[in-house]
C-alpha positions as semicolon CSV with decimal commas, in nm:
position;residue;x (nm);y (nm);z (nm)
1;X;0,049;-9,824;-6,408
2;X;-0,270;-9,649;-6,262
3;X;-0,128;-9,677;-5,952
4;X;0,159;-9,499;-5,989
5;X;0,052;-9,194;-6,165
6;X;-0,224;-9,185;-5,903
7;X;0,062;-9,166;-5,638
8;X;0,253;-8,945;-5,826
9;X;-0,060;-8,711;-5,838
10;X;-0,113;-8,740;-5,479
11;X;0,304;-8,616;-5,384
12;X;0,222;-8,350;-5,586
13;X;-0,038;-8,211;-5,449
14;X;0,055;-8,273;-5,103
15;X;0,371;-8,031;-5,201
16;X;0,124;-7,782;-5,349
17;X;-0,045;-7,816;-5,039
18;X;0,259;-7,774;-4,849
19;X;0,416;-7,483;-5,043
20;X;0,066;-7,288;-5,017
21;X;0,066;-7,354;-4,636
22;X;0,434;-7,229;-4,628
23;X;0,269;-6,908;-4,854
24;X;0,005;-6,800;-4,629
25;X;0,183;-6,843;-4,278
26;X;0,436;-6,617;-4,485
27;X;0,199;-6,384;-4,542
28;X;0,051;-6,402;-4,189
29;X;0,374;-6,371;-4,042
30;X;0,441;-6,060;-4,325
31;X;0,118;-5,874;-4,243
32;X;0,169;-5,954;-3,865
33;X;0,546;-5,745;-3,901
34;X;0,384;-5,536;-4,094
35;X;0,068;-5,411;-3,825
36;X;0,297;-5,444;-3,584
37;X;0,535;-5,147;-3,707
38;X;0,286;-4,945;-3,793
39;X;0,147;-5,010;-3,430
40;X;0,548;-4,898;-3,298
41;X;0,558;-4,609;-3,538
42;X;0,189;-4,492;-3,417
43;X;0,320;-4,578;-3,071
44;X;0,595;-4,371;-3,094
45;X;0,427;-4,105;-3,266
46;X;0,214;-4,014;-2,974
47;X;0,430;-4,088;-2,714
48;X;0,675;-3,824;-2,879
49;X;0,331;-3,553;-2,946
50;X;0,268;-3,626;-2,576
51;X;0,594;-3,556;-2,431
52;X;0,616;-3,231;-2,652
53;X;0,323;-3,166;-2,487
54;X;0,438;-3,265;-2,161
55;X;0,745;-3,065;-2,186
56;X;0,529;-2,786;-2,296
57;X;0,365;-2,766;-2,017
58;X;0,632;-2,776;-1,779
59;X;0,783;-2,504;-1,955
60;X;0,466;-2,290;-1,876
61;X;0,430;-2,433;-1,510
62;X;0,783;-2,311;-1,449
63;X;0,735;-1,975;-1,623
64;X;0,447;-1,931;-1,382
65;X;0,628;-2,047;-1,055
66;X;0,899;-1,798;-1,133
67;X;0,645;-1,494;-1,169
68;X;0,417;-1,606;-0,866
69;X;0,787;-1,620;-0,707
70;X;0,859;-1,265;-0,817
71;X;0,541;-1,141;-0,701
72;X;0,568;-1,239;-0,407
73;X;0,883;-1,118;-0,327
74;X;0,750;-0,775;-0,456
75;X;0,425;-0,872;-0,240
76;X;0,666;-0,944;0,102
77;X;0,861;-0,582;0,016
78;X;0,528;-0,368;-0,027
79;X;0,458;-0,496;0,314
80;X;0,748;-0,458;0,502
81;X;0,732;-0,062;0,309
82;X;0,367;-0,015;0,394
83;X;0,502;-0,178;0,795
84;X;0,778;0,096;0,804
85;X;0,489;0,376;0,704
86;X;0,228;0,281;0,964
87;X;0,561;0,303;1,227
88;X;0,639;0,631;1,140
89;X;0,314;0,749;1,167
90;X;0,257;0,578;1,472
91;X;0,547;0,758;1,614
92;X;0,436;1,083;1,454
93;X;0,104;1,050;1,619
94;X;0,281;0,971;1,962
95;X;0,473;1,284;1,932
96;X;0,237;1,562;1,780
97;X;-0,092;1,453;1,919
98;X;-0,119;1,578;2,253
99;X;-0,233;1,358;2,545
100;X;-0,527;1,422;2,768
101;X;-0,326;1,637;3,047
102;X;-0,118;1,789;2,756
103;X;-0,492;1,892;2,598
104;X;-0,639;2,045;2,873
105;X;-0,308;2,263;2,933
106;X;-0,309;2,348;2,600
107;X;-0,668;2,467;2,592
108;X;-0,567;2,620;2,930
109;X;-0,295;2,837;2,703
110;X;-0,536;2,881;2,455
111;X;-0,800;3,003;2,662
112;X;-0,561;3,273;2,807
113;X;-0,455;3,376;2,516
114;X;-0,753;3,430;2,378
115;X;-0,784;3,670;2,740
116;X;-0,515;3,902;2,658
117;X;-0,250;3,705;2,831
118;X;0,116;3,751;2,571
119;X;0,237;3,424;2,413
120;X;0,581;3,511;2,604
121;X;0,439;3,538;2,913
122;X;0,277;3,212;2,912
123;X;0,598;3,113;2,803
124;X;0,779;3,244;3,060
125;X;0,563;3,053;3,301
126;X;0,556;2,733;3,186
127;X;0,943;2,741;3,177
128;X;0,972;2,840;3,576
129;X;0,729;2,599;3,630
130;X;0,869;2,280;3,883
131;X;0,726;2,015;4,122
132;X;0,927;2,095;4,412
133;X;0,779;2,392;4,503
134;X;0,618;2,422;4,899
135;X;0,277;2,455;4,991
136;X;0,088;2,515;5,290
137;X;-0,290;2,383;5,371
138;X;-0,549;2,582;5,391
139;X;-0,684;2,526;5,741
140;X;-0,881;2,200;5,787
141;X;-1,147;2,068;5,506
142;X;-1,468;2,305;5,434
143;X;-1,764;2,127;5,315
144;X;-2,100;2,315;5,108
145;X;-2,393;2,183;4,952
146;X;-2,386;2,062;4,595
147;X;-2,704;2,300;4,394
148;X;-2,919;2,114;4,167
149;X;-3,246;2,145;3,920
150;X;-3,420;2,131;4,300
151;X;-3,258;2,346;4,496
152;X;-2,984;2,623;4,580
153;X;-2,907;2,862;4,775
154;X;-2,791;2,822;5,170
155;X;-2,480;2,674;5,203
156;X;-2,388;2,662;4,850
157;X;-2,023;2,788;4,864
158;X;-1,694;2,855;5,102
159;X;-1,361;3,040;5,051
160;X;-1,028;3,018;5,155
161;X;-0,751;3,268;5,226
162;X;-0,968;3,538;5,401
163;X;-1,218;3,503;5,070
164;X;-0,926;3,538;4,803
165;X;-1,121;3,220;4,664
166;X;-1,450;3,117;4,669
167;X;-1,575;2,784;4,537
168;X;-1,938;2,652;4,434
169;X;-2,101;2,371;4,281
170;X;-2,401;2,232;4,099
171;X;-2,503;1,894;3,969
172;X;-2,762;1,705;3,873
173;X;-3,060;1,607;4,114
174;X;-3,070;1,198;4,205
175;X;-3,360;0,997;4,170
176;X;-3,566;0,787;4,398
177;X;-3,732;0,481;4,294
178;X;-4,021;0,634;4,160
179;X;-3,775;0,841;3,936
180;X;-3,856;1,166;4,115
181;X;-3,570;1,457;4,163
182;X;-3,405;1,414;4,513
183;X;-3,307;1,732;4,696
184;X;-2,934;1,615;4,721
185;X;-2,729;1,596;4,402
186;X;-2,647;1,241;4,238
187;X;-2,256;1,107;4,297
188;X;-2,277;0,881;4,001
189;X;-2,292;1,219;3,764
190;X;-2,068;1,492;3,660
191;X;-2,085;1,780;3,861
192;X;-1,959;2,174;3,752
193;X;-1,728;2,306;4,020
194;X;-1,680;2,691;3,991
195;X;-1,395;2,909;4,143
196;X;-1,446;3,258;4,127
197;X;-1,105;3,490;4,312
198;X;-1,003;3,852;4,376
199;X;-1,056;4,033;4,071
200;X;-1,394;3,922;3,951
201;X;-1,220;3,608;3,792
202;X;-1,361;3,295;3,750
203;X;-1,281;2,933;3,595
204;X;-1,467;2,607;3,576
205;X;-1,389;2,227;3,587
206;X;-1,666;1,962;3,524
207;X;-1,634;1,590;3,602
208;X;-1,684;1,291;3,810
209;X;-1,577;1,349;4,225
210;X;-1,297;1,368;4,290
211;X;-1,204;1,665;4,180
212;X;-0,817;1,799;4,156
213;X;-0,808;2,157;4,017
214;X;-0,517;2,419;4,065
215;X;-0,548;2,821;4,011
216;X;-0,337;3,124;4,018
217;X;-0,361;3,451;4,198
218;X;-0,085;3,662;4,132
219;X;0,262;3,498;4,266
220;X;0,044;3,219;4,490
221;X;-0,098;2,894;4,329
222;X;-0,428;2,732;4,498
223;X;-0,451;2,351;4,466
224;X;-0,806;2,234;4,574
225;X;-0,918;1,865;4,618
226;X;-1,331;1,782;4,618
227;X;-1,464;1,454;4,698
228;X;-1,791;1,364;4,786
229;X;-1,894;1,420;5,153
230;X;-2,203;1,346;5,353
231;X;-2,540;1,414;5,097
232;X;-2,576;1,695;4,959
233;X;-2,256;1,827;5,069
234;X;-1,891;1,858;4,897
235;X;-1,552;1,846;5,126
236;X;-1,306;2,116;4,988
237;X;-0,889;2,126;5,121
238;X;-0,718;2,318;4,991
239;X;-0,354;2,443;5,019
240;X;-0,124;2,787;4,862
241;X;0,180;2,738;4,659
242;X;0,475;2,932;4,541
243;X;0,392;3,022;4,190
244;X;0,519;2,983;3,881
């Protein structure tokens, strides 16, 4: 009789057993679900805040693209404007500032002005003026010693055309090795060349030999050449010319 009740005790226990086992891997399995939902939702949650985000950004990346494009489109136009400017005023330049030959014939025109000669005359001139006009040499080459800071005097000029035109020069002294003054002038520097005609009139030309200088006496032109002869000395040709 023991026996059985003690079996009987055992089943049911054994089902207790069972049924709490069944409980708890319930609950395991329930709580498991459960964390694991909130981990999706959570999941989810941020992935969503950091696409937003994402998205967000994008947004303000493209914004920026588009006014970095804009700019430099405005950037690329300034440019080709500020291009088109510095060609005008190249070309401006090229036209209204005057050369070095146009210069010196300006200063020329200036400098007769400023003698009495009329604006129209000048004019006049420089409108009759032409290349093709004939000239005839002055004799053979004349040669005359160049004055410097050591000496002048003898030999220091010659004329042309029965002394219509009489020409000079001075320079500057050359140096020996010692650096002393030399009685001859120095090649290597500038030298003032002086042309003094009928009338008392006079003009000047400075620079390196050779020299090319032109003058007028009434209706003849004078073209003279200087180059540098044996020391000390100049050679002068010269030649007359229709003028204007």
């Amino acid at each position: 009789m023991s026996l059985g009740l003690s079996e009987s005790r055992n089943r049911r226990k054994r089902r207790r057993q069972v049924v709490v086992g069944l409980v708890q891997s319930g609950l395991v399995i329930a709580v498991a679900l459960g964390v694991g939902l909130w981990a999706r939702d959570i999941g989810t949650e941020i992935a969503r805040r950091d696409v937003a985000t994402l998205e967000t950004r994008l947004s303000d990346v493209t914004s920026e693209a588009a006014t970095l494009r804009s700019e430099i489109v405005g950037l690329k136009a300034a440019l080709r404007a500020e291009k088109d400017r510095v060609a005008e005023w190249r070309e401006r330049y090229e036209k209204d500032v005057p050369s070095t030959a146009e210069a010196e014939i300006l200063a020329a025109a200036r400098a007769r002005i400023a003698g009495g000669v009329p604006v129209a005359r000048l004019a006049s001139v420089v409108a009759m003026a032409r290349d093709d006009v004939e000239c005839t040499p002055l004799g053979e080459p004349k040669r005359f010693i160049v004055n410097n800071e050591i000496r002048s005097g003898a030999k220091d000029s010659v004329s042309f055309a029965s002394g219509a035109v009489t020409v000079m020069a001075s320079g500057v002294a050359a140096r020996n090795a010692a650096g002393q003054p030399e009685a001859w002038f120095d090649t290597a520097k500038p030298v003032t060349v002086t042309f003094s005609h009928v009338g008392g009139e006079s003009s000047q030309v400075e620079g390196l030999l050779p020299i090319h200088h032109a003058i007028a006496v009434g209706q003849i032109e004078y073209r003279f050449s200087m180059v540098a002869g044996a020391r000390s000395f100049v050679e002068v040709t010269g030649a007359t010319c229709s003028f204007p």
